[in-house]
Coordinates of C-alpha atoms in Angstrom, one line a residue:
M1 CA -85.1 0.6 0.8
L2 CA -88.6 0.6 -0.6
I3 CA -90.3 3.1 1.7
E4 CA -87.5 5.6 0.8
K5 CA -88.3 5.3 -2.9
V6 CA -92.0 6.3 -2.6
I7 CA -91.3 9.9 -1.6
K8 CA -90.5 12.7 -4.0
K9 CA -87.4 14.6 -3.0
R10 CA -85.9 18.0 -3.7
F11 CA -82.5 19.2 -2.7
E12 CA -81.2 22.8 -2.8
T13 CA -78.2 24.7 -1.5
E14 CA -77.5 28.4 -1.0
T15 CA -75.2 30.7 1.0
V16 CA -76.6 33.4 3.2
Q17 CA -74.5 35.7 5.5
N18 CA -71.5 33.4 5.2
V19 CA -73.6 30.4 6.1
R20 CA -73.8 27.4 3.7
I21 CA -77.3 26.0 3.8
A22 CA -78.5 22.6 2.5
K23 CA -82.3 22.1 2.2
G24 CA -84.0 18.8 1.7
T25 CA -87.7 18.5 0.9
A26 CA -89.8 15.3 1.1
M27 CA -93.2 15.1 -0.5
F28 CA -95.7 12.2 -0.2
Q29 CA -99.5 12.0 -0.5
G30 CA -100.1 15.7 -0.1
V31 CA -97.8 16.2 2.8
R32 CA -94.6 18.3 2.2
L33 CA -91.9 18.5 4.8
T34 CA -88.6 20.4 4.7
V35 CA -85.4 20.4 6.8
R36 CA -82.2 22.3 6.6
C37 CA -78.7 22.0 8.0
F38 CA -76.0 24.7 8.2
V39 CA -72.2 25.1 7.9
I40 CA -70.3 28.0 9.3
D41 CA -66.8 28.4 10.6
G42 CA -66.1 24.7 10.4
V43 CA -69.2 23.7 12.2
L44 CA -72.1 21.6 10.8
I45 CA -75.3 22.3 12.6
D46 CA -77.7 19.2 12.2
T47 CA -77.2 16.5 9.7
G48 CA -80.2 16.2 7.4
A49 CA -82.4 13.1 6.7
K50 CA -81.3 9.5 5.9
S51 CA -83.9 9.4 3.1
M52 CA -81.8 12.0 1.3
E53 CA -78.4 10.8 2.5
H54 CA -76.9 10.8 -1.0
E55 CA -77.7 14.5 -1.5
F56 CA -76.8 15.7 2.0
T57 CA -73.5 13.7 2.2
S58 CA -72.4 15.0 -1.2
F59 CA -73.0 18.5 0.2
F60 CA -71.0 17.7 3.4
Q61 CA -68.1 16.3 1.4
Q62 CA -67.8 19.6 -0.4
Q63 CA -67.6 21.6 2.9
D64 CA -64.7 22.3 5.3
I65 CA -66.2 20.8 8.5
N66 CA -64.3 19.8 11.6
Q67 CA -67.2 19.3 14.1
V68 CA -70.9 18.5 14.2
V69 CA -73.4 19.9 16.6
I70 CA -77.1 18.7 16.8
T71 CA -80.0 20.7 18.0
H72 CA -82.1 17.6 19.0
Y73 CA -82.5 13.9 18.4
H74 CA -85.3 13.9 15.8
E75 CA -84.4 11.9 12.7
D76 CA -84.6 14.7 10.2
H77 CA -81.8 16.4 12.2
T78 CA -79.7 13.2 12.9
G79 CA -80.3 11.1 9.8
C80 CA -76.8 11.4 8.3
A81 CA -74.9 11.6 11.7
A82 CA -73.7 8.0 11.3
F83 CA -72.2 8.8 7.9
L84 CA -70.4 11.8 9.3
Q85 CA -69.0 9.8 12.1
R86 CA -68.0 6.6 10.3
K87 CA -67.0 7.9 6.8
M88 CA -65.8 11.4 7.6
G89 CA -64.4 10.8 11.1
L90 CA -66.1 13.9 12.6
P91 CA -66.9 14.4 16.3
I92 CA -70.6 14.8 17.0
Y93 CA -72.0 16.7 20.0
M94 CA -75.6 16.9 21.3
N95 CA -77.5 17.4 24.5
E96 CA -77.1 14.5 26.8
P97 CA -80.7 13.2 27.5
M98 CA -81.1 11.5 24.1
I99 CA -77.5 10.3 23.4
H100 CA -78.3 6.8 24.4
Y101 CA -81.5 6.8 22.3
C102 CA -79.4 7.7 19.2
Q103 CA -77.0 4.8 19.9
Q104 CA -79.9 2.4 19.2
K105 CA -81.7 1.4 16.0
A106 CA -84.3 3.9 14.8
D107 CA -87.5 3.6 16.8
Y108 CA -90.2 5.9 15.4
P109 CA -93.5 5.5 13.4
L110 CA -93.5 4.2 9.8
Y111 CA -94.8 7.5 8.3
R112 CA -91.6 9.2 9.6
K113 CA -89.5 6.5 8.1
V114 CA -91.3 7.1 4.8
F115 CA -90.3 10.8 4.9
W116 CA -87.0 10.8 6.6
G117 CA -85.7 7.2 6.3
K118 CA -84.3 5.0 9.1
R119 CA -81.6 6.8 11.0
D120 CA -78.5 4.6 11.6
P121 CA -77.2 4.5 15.2
F122 CA -74.4 6.9 16.1
T123 CA -72.5 7.9 19.2
A124 CA -72.4 11.6 20.2
K125 CA -70.5 13.3 23.0
P126 CA -72.3 15.5 25.5
I127 CA -72.2 19.2 24.5
G128 CA -71.4 21.7 27.2
A129 CA -72.8 25.2 27.9
T130 CA -70.5 26.6 25.3
F131 CA -68.3 25.4 22.5
S132 CA -65.6 27.0 20.3
S133 CA -65.3 27.1 16.5
R134 CA -62.3 28.4 14.5
S135 CA -63.0 32.1 15.2
A136 CA -66.0 32.2 17.6
T137 CA -67.4 31.1 20.9
W138 CA -70.9 29.7 20.9
D139 CA -73.6 29.6 23.6
V140 CA -75.6 26.4 23.8
I141 CA -79.1 27.5 24.9
P142 CA -81.4 24.9 26.5
T143 CA -84.7 25.2 24.7
P144 CA -86.9 22.2 25.6
G145 CA -90.5 22.0 24.5
H146 CA -90.3 20.6 20.9
S147 CA -88.2 17.8 22.5
I148 CA -86.7 17.3 25.9
D149 CA -83.1 17.7 24.6
H150 CA -83.6 20.6 22.3
V151 CA -80.9 23.3 22.3
A152 CA -80.2 26.4 20.1
F153 CA -76.8 27.7 19.2
L154 CA -75.7 31.3 19.3
N155 CA -72.6 32.5 17.6
R156 CA -71.4 35.3 19.9
E157 CA -69.2 36.9 17.3
T158 CA -71.8 37.2 14.5
G159 CA -75.0 37.4 16.6
Q160 CA -76.5 34.5 14.5
L161 CA -78.9 32.2 16.2
F162 CA -79.4 28.6 14.9
S163 CA -82.7 27.8 16.4
G164 CA -83.4 24.2 15.4
D165 CA -87.1 23.6 15.7
L166 CA -87.8 26.3 18.2
Y167 CA -89.5 28.6 15.6
C168 CA -90.6 26.5 12.6
Q169 CA -93.5 28.9 11.9
E170 CA -95.1 31.9 13.6
K171 CA -98.6 30.6 14.2
T172 CA -98.3 27.0 15.3
K173 CA -101.4 24.9 14.4
V174 CA -100.4 21.3 15.0
I175 CA -97.6 19.8 17.1
L176 CA -96.1 16.4 17.9
R177 CA -97.6 14.5 20.8
E178 CA -94.3 14.8 22.8
E179 CA -94.3 18.7 22.4
N180 CA -95.2 21.0 25.3
I181 CA -96.5 24.5 24.5
P182 CA -95.8 26.0 28.0
A183 CA -92.2 24.7 27.8
I184 CA -91.8 26.2 24.3
I185 CA -93.1 29.5 25.6
A186 CA -90.5 29.4 28.4
S187 CA -87.8 28.5 25.9
L188 CA -88.7 31.4 23.6
Q189 CA -88.7 33.8 26.6
H190 CA -85.3 32.5 27.7
T191 CA -83.8 32.7 24.2
L192 CA -85.0 36.3 23.8
T193 CA -82.8 37.3 26.8
Y194 CA -79.7 36.7 24.5
N195 CA -78.3 39.2 22.1
F196 CA -78.9 38.0 18.5
S197 CA -80.4 39.4 15.3
D198 CA -80.5 36.9 12.4
V199 CA -82.1 33.5 13.0
F200 CA -81.5 30.3 11.0
C201 CA -84.4 27.9 11.4
A202 CA -84.2 24.3 10.3
H203 CA -87.6 24.5 8.7
A204 CA -88.4 28.1 7.9
G205 CA -84.8 28.9 6.8
Y206 CA -83.1 32.2 7.1
L207 CA -85.1 34.8 9.1
P208 CA -83.3 38.2 8.6
N209 CA -85.4 39.8 11.4
G210 CA -85.2 36.7 13.5
R211 CA -85.6 38.3 16.9
E212 CA -88.9 39.9 15.9
A213 CA -90.0 36.6 14.4
L214 CA -89.4 34.8 17.6
Q215 CA -91.1 37.6 19.6
R216 CA -94.2 37.3 17.3
K217 CA -94.3 33.6 17.9
L218 CA -94.1 34.1 21.6
D219 CA -96.9 36.7 21.5
Y220 CA -99.1 34.3 19.5
L221 CA -98.5 31.4 21.9
L222 CA -99.1 33.5 25.0
E223 CA -102.4 34.8 23.5
L224 CA -103.4 31.2 22.5
Q225 CA -102.6 29.9 25.9
G226 CA -104.7 32.6 27.5
T227 CA -107.7 31.8 25.2
I228 CA -107.5 28.1 25.8
I229 CA -107.3 28.5 29.6
D230 CA -110.3 30.9 29.5
L231 CA -112.4 28.5 27.4
Y232 CA -111.4 25.5 29.6
E233 CA -112.2 27.4 32.9
N234 CA -115.6 28.2 31.4
G235 CA -116.3 24.5 31.0
T236 CA -115.4 24.0 27.3
P237 CA -114.0 20.5 26.8
P238 CA -110.7 20.1 24.8
K239 CA -112.3 18.7 21.7
Q240 CA -114.7 21.6 21.5
I241 CA -111.8 24.1 22.1
Q242 CA -110.1 22.4 19.1
A243 CA -113.2 22.8 16.9
L244 CA -113.4 26.5 17.8
L245 CA -109.7 27.4 17.5
F246 CA -108.4 24.9 14.9
P247 CA -111.2 24.1 12.5
K248 CA -109.0 23.3 9.6
K249 CA -108.0 19.6 9.0
Y250 CA -104.4 19.2 8.1
P251 CA -103.2 16.1 6.1
I252 CA -100.4 15.4 8.5
V253 CA -102.9 14.7 11.3
F254 CA -104.5 11.8 9.4
F255 CA -101.2 10.7 7.9
S256 CA -99.4 10.5 11.2
G257 CA -102.2 8.6 12.9
G258 CA -102.7 11.5 15.3
E259 CA -99.0 11.9 16.4
W260 CA -99.3 15.4 14.9
D261 CA -102.5 17.2 16.1
S262 CA -103.8 20.5 17.3
L263 CA -105.3 18.7 20.3
H264 CA -101.8 18.2 21.7
I265 CA -101.5 22.0 21.9
I266 CA -104.6 22.3 23.9
R267 CA -103.9 19.3 26.2
S268 CA -100.3 20.5 27.0
I269 CA -101.6 23.9 28.0
I270 CA -104.5 22.5 30.1
Q271 CA -102.2 20.0 31.8
E272 CA -99.7 22.8 32.8
H273 CA -102.6 24.9 34.0
E274 CA -104.1 22.2 36.2
T275 CA -100.6 21.4 37.6
K276 CA -100.3 25.1 38.6
Q277 CA -103.8 25.2 40.1
A278 CA -103.1 22.0 42.1
G279 CA -99.8 23.5 43.4

């Protein structure tokens, strides 16, 4: 497919704390995006991007996998799910709200297809509150905010948390239009009630002091939320708040046609604040 040939790709693998990690990086016109998937105890967590299907599926075929679990429906996490289902015969589990969406042809903007390819339809089964691997029980932690179906996976035996896109980076500057900062704050608070240490993030990778990293992100978002509400209550309009707090222009904002923007951070916080005030 032509659009998949215009990106530059890099693929790497490593093993950390008995976790096999596959990392795919896509680069195009100054924008660089990375995604990871993880294998541990027979479980594959997320499936990589269709635009790097050859690399990811070669990695999968070298692993001992008997089930696939998905943190959320976005195409960089579900891009090779159809291959795993059709060619390797593996069962796939994900949170129920977006199962039907994933059964349909890919429906997302062109720039995302440039980076991540066109995800093929696949059929997942609903994941429960827990699941079992060969030697461990896992908690499935609802963590909406980045997407409505987002979950994180906690291996109770090892204390390893696989956080999907809950973390990504400590100081969030731009988010997708569908994201909701107050919901992410609540998800971070909920996740921090669990007992875990190491965190494996789909974009930031292995975080050896993961609990502290998630706590720092929570503290940052809480402070940011308070600042935005104060400015808004003092009559500062959203665009001016953006100019004050997020003056830097990121290539992804232009490249995505505004689907990624710091303005979405501000608007989601203001909307939640107004809802609470009205209540």
